[in-house]
Short mmCIF file of C-alpha atoms in Angstrom, two decimals:
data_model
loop_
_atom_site.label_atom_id
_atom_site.label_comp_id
_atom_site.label_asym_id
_atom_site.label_seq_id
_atom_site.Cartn_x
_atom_site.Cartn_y
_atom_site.Cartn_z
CA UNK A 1 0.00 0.00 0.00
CA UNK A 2 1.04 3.15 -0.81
CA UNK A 3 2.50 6.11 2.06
CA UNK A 4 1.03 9.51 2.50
CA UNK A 5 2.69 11.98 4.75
CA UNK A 6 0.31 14.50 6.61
CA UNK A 7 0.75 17.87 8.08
CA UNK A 8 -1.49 17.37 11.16
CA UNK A 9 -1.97 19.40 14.24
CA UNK A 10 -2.46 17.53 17.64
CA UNK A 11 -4.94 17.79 20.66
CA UNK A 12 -2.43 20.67 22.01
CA UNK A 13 -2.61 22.34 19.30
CA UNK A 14 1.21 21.37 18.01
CA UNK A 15 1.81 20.87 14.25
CA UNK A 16 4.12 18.15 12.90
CA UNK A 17 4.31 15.57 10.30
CA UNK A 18 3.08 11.95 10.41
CA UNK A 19 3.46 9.28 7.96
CA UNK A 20 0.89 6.92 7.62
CA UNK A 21 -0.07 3.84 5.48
CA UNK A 22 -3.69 3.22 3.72
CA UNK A 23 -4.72 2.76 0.23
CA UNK A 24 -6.29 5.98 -0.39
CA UNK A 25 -5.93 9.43 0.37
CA UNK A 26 -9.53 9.46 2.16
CA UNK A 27 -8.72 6.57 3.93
CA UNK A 28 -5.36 8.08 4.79
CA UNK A 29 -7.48 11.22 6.07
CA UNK A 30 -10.11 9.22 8.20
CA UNK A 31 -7.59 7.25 10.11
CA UNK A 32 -5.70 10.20 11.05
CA UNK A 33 -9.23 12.00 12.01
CA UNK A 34 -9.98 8.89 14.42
CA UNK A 35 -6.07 9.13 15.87
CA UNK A 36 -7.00 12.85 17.08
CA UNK A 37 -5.49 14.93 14.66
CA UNK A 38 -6.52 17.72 12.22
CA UNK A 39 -5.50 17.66 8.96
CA UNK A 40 -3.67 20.62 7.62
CA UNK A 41 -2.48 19.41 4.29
CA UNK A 42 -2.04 15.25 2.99
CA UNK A 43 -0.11 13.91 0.21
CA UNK A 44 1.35 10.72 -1.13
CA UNK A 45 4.94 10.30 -0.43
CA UNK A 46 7.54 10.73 -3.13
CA UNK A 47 9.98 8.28 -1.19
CA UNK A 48 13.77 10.51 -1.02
CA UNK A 49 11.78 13.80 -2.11
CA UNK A 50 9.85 13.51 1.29
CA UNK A 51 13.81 13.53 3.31
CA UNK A 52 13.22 16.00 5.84
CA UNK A 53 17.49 17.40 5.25
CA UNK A 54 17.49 20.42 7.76
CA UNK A 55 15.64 18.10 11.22
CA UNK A 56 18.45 15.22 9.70
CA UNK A 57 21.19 17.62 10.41
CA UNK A 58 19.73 18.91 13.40
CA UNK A 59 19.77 15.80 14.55
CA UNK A 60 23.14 15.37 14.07
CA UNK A 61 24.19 18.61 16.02
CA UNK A 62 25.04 18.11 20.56
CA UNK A 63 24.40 20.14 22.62
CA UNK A 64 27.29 20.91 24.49
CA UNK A 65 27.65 21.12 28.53
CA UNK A 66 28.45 25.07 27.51
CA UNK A 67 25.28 25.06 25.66
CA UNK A 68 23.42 24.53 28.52
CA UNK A 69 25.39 26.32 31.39
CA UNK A 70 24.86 30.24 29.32
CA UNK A 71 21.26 29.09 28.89
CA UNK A 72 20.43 28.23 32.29
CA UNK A 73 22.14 31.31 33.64
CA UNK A 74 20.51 33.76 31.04
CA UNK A 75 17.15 31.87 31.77
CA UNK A 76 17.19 32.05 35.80
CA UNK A 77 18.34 35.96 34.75
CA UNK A 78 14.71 36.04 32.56
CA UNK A 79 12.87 34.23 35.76
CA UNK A 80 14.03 36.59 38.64
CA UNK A 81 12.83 39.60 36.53
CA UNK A 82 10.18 38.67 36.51
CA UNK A 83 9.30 37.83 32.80
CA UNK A 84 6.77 35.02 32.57
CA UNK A 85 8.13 31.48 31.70
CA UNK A 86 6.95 31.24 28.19
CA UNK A 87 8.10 34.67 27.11
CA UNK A 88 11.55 33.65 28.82
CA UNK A 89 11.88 30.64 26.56
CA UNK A 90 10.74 32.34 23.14
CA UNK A 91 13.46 35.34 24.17
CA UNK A 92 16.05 32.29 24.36
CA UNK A 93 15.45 30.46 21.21
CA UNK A 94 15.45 33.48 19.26
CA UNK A 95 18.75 34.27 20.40
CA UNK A 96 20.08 30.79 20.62
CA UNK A 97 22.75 29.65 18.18
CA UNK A 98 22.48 25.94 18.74
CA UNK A 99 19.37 24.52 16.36
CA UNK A 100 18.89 21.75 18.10
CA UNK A 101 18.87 23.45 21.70
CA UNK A 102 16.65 26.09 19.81
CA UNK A 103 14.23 23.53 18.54
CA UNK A 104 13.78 22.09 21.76
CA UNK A 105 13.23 24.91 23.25
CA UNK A 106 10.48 26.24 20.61
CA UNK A 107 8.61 22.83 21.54
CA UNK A 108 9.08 23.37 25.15
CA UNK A 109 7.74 26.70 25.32
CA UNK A 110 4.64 25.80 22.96
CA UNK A 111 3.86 22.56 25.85
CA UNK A 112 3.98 24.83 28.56
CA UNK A 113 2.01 27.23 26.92
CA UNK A 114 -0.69 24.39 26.75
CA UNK A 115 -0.82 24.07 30.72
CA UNK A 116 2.33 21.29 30.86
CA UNK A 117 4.68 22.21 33.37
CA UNK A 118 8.30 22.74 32.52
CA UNK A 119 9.68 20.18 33.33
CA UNK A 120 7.90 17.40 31.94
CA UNK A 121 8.26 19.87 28.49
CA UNK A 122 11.89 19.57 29.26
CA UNK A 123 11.48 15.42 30.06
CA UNK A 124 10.53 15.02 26.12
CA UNK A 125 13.96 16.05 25.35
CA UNK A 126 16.52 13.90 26.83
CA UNK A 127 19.15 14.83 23.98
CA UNK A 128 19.15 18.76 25.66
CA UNK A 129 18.18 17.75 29.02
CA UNK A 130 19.19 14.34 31.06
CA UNK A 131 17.77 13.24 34.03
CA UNK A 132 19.62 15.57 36.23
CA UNK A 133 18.34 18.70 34.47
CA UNK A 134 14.81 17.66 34.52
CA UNK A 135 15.04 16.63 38.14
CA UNK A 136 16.34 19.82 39.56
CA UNK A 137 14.08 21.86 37.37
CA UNK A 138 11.16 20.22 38.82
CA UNK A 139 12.36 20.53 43.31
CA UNK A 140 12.28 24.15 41.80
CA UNK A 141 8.89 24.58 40.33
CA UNK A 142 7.24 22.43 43.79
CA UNK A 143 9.45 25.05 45.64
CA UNK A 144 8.98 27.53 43.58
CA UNK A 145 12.64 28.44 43.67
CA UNK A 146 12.95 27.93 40.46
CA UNK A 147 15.32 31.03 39.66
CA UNK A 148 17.70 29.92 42.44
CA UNK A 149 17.90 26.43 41.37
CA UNK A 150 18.60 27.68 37.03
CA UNK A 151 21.55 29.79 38.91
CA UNK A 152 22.87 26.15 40.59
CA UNK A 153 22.61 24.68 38.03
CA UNK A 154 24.49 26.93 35.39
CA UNK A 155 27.23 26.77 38.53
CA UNK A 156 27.22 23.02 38.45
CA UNK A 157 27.47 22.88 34.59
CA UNK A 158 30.28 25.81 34.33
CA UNK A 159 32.00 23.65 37.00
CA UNK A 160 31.59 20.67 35.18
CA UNK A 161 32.49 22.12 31.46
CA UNK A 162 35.70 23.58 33.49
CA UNK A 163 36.62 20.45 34.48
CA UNK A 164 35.92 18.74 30.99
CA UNK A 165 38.08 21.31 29.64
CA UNK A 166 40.97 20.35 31.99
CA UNK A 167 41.45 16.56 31.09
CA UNK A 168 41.06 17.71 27.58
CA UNK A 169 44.03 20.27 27.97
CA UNK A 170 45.93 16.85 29.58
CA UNK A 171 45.11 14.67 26.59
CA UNK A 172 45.34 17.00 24.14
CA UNK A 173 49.97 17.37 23.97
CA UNK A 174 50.23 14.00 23.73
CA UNK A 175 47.62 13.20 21.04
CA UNK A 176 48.89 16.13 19.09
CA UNK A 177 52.20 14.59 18.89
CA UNK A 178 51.28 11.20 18.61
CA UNK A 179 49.55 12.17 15.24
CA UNK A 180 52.94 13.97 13.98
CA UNK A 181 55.02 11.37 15.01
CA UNK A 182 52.93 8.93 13.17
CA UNK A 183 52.27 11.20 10.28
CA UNK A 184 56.68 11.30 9.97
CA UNK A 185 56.76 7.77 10.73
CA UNK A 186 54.58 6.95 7.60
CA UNK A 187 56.23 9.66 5.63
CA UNK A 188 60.03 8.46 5.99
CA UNK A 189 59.33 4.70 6.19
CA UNK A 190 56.50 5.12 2.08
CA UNK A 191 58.97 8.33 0.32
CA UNK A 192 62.25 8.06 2.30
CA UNK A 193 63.11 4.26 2.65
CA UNK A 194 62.89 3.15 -0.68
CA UNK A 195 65.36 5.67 -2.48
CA UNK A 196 67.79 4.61 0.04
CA UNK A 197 66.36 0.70 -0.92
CA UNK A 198 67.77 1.23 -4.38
CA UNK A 199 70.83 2.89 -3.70
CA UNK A 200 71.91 -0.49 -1.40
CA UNK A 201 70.75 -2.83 -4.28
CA UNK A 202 72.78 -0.78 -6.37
CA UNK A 203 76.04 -1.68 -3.54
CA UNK A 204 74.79 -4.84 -2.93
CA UNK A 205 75.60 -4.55 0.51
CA UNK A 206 74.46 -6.76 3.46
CA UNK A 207 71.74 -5.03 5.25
CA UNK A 208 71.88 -4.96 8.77
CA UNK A 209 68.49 -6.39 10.84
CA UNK A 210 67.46 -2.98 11.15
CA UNK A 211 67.56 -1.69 8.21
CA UNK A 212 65.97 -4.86 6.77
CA UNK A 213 63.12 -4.44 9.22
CA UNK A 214 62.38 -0.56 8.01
CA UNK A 215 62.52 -2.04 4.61
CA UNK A 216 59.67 -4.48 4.92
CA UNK A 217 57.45 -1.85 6.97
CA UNK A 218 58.21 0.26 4.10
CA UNK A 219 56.85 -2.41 1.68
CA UNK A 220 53.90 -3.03 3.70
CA UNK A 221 52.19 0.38 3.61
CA UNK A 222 53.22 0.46 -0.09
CA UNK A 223 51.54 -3.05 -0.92
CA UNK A 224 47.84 -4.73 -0.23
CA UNK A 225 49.12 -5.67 3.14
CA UNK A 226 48.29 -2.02 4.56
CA UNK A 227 44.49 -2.91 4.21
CA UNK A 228 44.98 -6.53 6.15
CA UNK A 229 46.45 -4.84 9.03
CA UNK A 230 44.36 -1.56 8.62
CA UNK A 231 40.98 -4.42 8.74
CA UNK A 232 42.98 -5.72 11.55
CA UNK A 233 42.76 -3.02 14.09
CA UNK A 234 39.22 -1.93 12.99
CA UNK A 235 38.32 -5.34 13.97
CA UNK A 236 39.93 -5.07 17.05
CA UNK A 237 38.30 -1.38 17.65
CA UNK A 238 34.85 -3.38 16.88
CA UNK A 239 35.12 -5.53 19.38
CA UNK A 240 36.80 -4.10 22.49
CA UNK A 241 33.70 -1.49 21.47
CA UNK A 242 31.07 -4.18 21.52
CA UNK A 243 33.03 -5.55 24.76
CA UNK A 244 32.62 -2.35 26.61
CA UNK A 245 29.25 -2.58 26.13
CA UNK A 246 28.53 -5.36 28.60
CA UNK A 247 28.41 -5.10 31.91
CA UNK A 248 31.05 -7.23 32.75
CA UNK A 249 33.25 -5.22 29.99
CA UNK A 250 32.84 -1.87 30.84
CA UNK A 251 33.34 -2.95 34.64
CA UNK A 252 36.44 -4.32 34.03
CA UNK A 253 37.79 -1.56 31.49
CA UNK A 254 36.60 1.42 33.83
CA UNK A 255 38.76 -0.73 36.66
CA UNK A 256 41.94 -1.17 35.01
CA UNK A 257 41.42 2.54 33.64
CA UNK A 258 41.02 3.87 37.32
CA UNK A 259 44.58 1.58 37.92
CA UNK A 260 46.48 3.25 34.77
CA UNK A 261 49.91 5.04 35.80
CA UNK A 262 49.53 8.75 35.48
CA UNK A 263 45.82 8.79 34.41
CA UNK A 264 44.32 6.90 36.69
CA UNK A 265 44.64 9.32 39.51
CA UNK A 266 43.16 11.85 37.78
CA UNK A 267 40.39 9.85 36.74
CA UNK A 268 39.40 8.91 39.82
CA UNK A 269 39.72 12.29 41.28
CA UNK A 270 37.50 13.63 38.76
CA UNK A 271 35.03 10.89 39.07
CA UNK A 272 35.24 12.14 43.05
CA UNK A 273 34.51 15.91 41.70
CA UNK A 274 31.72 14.77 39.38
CA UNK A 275 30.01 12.74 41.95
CA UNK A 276 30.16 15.63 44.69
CA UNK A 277 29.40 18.16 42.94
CA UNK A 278 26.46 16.91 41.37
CA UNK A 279 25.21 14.94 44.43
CA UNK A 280 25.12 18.34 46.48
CA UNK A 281 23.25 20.27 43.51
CA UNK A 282 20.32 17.72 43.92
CA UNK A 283 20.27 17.62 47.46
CA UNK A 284 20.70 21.00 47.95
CA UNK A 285 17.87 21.99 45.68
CA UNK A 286 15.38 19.49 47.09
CA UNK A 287 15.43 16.92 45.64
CA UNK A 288 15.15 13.22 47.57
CA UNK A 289 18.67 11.36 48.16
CA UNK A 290 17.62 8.00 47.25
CA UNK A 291 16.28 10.08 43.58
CA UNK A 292 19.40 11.76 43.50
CA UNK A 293 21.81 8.98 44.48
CA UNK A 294 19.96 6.88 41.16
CA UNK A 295 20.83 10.10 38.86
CA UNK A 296 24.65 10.41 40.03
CA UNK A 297 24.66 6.91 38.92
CA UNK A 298 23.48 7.54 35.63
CA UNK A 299 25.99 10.12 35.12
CA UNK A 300 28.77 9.19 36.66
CA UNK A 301 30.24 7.72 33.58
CA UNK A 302 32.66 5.17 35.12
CA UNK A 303 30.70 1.99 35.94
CA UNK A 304 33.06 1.12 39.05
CA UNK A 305 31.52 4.41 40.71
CA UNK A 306 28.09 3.57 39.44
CA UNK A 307 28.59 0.31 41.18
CA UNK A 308 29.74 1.54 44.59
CA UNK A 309 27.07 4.54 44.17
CA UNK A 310 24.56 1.54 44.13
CA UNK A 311 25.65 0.14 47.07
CA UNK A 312 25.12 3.45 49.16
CA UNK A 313 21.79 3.61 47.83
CA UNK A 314 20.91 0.29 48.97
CA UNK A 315 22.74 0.88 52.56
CA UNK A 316 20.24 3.77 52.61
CA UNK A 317 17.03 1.91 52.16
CA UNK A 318 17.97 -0.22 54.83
CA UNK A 319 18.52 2.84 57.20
CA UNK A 320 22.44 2.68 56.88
CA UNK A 321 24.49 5.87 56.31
CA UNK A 322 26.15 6.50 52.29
CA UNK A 323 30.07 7.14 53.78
CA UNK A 324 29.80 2.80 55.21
CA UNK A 325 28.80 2.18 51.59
CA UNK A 326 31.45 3.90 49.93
CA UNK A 327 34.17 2.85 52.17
CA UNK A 328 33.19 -0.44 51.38
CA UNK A 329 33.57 -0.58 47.77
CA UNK A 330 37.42 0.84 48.66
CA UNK A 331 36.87 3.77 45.18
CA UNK A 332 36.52 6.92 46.84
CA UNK A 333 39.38 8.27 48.63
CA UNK A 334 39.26 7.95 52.53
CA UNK A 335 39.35 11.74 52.72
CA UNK A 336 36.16 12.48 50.75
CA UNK A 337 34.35 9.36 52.69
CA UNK A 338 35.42 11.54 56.27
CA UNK A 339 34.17 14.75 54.54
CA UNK A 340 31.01 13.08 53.76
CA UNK A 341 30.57 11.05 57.43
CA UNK A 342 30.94 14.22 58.80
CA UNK A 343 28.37 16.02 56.43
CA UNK A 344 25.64 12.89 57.39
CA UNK A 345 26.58 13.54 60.96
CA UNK A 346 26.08 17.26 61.29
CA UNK A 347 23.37 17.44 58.66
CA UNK A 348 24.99 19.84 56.46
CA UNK A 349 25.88 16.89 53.82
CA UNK A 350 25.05 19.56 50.80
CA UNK A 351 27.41 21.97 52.10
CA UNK A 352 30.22 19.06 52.80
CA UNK A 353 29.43 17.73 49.30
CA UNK A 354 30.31 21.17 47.93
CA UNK A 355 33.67 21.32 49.68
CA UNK A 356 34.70 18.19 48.97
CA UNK A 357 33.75 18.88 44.72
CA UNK A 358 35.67 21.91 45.03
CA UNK A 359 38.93 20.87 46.83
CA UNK A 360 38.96 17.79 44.40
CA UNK A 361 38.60 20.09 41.42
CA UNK A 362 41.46 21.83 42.60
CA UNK A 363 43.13 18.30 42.83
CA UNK A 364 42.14 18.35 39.01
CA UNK A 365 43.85 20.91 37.96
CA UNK A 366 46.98 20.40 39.75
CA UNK A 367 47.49 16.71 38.86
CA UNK A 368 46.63 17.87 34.75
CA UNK A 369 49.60 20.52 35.49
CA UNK A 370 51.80 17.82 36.55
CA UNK A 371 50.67 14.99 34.08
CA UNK A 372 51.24 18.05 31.45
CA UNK A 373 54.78 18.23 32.82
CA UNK A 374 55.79 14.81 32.66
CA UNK A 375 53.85 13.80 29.16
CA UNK A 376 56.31 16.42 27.68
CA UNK A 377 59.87 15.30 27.26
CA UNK A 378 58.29 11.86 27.05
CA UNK A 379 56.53 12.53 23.64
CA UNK A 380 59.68 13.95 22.40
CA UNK A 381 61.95 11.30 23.21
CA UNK A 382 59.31 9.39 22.05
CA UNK A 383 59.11 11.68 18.62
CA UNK A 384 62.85 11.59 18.54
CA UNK A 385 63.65 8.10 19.28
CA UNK A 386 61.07 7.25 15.83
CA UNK A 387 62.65 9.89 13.59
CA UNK A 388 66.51 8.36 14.75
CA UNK A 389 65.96 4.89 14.09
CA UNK A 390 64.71 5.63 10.45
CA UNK A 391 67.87 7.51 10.02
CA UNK A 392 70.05 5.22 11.76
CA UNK A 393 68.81 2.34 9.44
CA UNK A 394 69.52 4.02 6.51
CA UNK A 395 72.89 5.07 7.84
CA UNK A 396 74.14 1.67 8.80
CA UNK A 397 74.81 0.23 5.37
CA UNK A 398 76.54 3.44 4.35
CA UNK A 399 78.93 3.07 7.06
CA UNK A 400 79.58 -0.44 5.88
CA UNK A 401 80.31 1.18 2.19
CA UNK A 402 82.69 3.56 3.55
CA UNK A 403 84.39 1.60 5.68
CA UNK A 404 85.09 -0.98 2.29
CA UNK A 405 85.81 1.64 0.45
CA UNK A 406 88.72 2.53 3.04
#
């Protein structure tokens, strides 16, 4: 049976586009009449022609953590003056550079123009706002602190895009020079190696095992062989990929990565930032621990934490405290499980949460410093050491020559 696609506008009022499947265009019509909808304009599908291009790349677009820090501070801003929700959010999309953050928040502010409150609006769009978002947005509308709580959380998303931007500074040196080094490896070893080849035919001079070795990984990337060991690691790619995707897999990945030299401490710490920080946003702005502890989970990104945050949030069903939990599962840092006994104790766990996100953060930034430090000369001994033993095995045989020749 043929496909018709429909303009149609729903019981809210909200046009969009539906596809549907009948054998006429009256059918077509009637069927979308009994689903609720009013018909703006029906047609019969031209297949490819019908490729919606600009929602496709839309969809392809992220929102970024930055995206959403400047719009939650410029939309508590809107809120505190005073201007009315829906206003607030057409002011922001207007001005809003992201399409896909803009969309959103077009759709948003025509739902909660129909009476739905913000944030189930905001729950329809998980790809701009996660489960942390939409939580906090909602303690503030039942508290109707909902200015205060858009301020917290553009602070807890600044923090959090600071920190991002941190490890990214770390990793970024040595990836840089990874891809030169490999970029000169590939250059000597395919343009360099084989005028030298023909110049030691020429001699016929015995080769030492160095230099033969540069010759045959100069004769694989010039042959088929390249694309056997290119397939290679793409098939190895594909399936520690598919591997992390287990359970069991990402568990023990995200264990050994906690256990790396140099990186692991900084993972860790930051997985200690992320967690705090976060943790005392939610409870802070009123929302339930056992509701909060299940979102830190889901964005903790590291599935040993996830696994250990579970365990707290069991000990707390059962009346026990979150600091025994932790300790047991040995992956926070005995300082930050004190900080937070302490914070259970007194009753200020929000305000201990804070200060433990914020000295850790610190920690960051001090450990990427020194990571920085020592990645350094090791990249260009590395970079060195590559670009010598090309030379070196083209040298070899010459020195051989000479020394015949005196």
């Amino acid at each position: 049976m043929p496909t018709f696609v429909a303009r149609v506008r729903d019981a809210q009022g909200k046009s969009k586009k539906e596809k549907i499947v009948a054998e006429n265009l009256v059918e077509a019509r009637t069927t979308l009449r009994q689903q609720g909808f009013v018909v703006q304009d029906l047609k019969k599908s031209q297949g490819f022609a019908d490729f919606d291009l600009k929602k496709f790349q839309t969809s392809l677009v992220k929102v970024s953590v930055k995206d959403k820090a400047v719009f939650s501070r410029q939309f508590a801003a809107l809120v505190n003056a005073g201007v009315a929700i829906v206003r607030s959010l057409g002011v922001l999309s207007e001005q809003c550079t992201n399409p896909k953050l803009k969309q959103s928040l077009l759709d948003i502010s025509s739902e909660v123009q129909n009476g739905v409150n913000l944030s189930e609006a905001m729950r329809k769009h998980p790809d701009c706002f996660d489960g942390l978002y939409v939580s906090m947005i909602q303690a503030g509308e039942v508290g109707g602190v909902l200015d205060e709580v858009l301020n917290r959380l553009a602070k807890l998303l600044e923090d959090v895009a600071r920190l991002q931007n941190q490890i990214k500074s770390a990793l970024a040196y040595p990836v840089a020079v990874s891809i030169i080094a490999i970029a000169i490896f590939v250059g000597m070893t395919v343009f360099l190696i084989p005028i030298f080849a023909k110049i030691f035919e020429e001699l016929g001079t015995e080769l030492p095992p160095l230099t033969q070795f540069m010759m045959f990984c100069s004769e694989v990337l010039r042959s088929w062989r390249i694309f056997v060991f290119v397939g290679f690691l793409m098939a190895v790619a594909f399936a520690y990929k598919q591997y992390y995707k287990t359970r069991v897999g990402k568990e023990t990945i995200d264990r050994l990565s906690l256990k790396m030299p140099l990186f692991g401490d900084l993972i860790q710490k930051s997985s200690v930032a992320r967690f705090s920080r976060t943790f005392g946003a939610l409870t802070r702005s009123g929302v339930p621990i056992l509701t909060s502890l299940e979102i830190v989970r889901d964005t903790s990104g590291n599935q040993v934490v996830s696994n250990a945050i579970d365990a707290a949030r069991a000990e707390i069903q059962q009346g026990g405290m979150i600091s025994i939990a932790l300790q047991k599962e040995q992956v926070f840092p005995p300082m930050a499980i004190q900080m937070i006994s302490i914070g259970e104790e007194t009753g200020e766990l929000d305000g201990m949460l804070m200060k433990i996100a914020d000295f850790y953060e610190d920690e960051v930034e001090q450990a990427v410093k020194a990571l920085t430090s020592v990645l350094e000369p090791i990249m260009i001994v590395v970079l060195g050491g590559m670009v010598g033993t090309i030379l070196m095995s083209m040298y070899l045989p010459l020195f051989k020559v000479f020394e015949k020749l005196g």
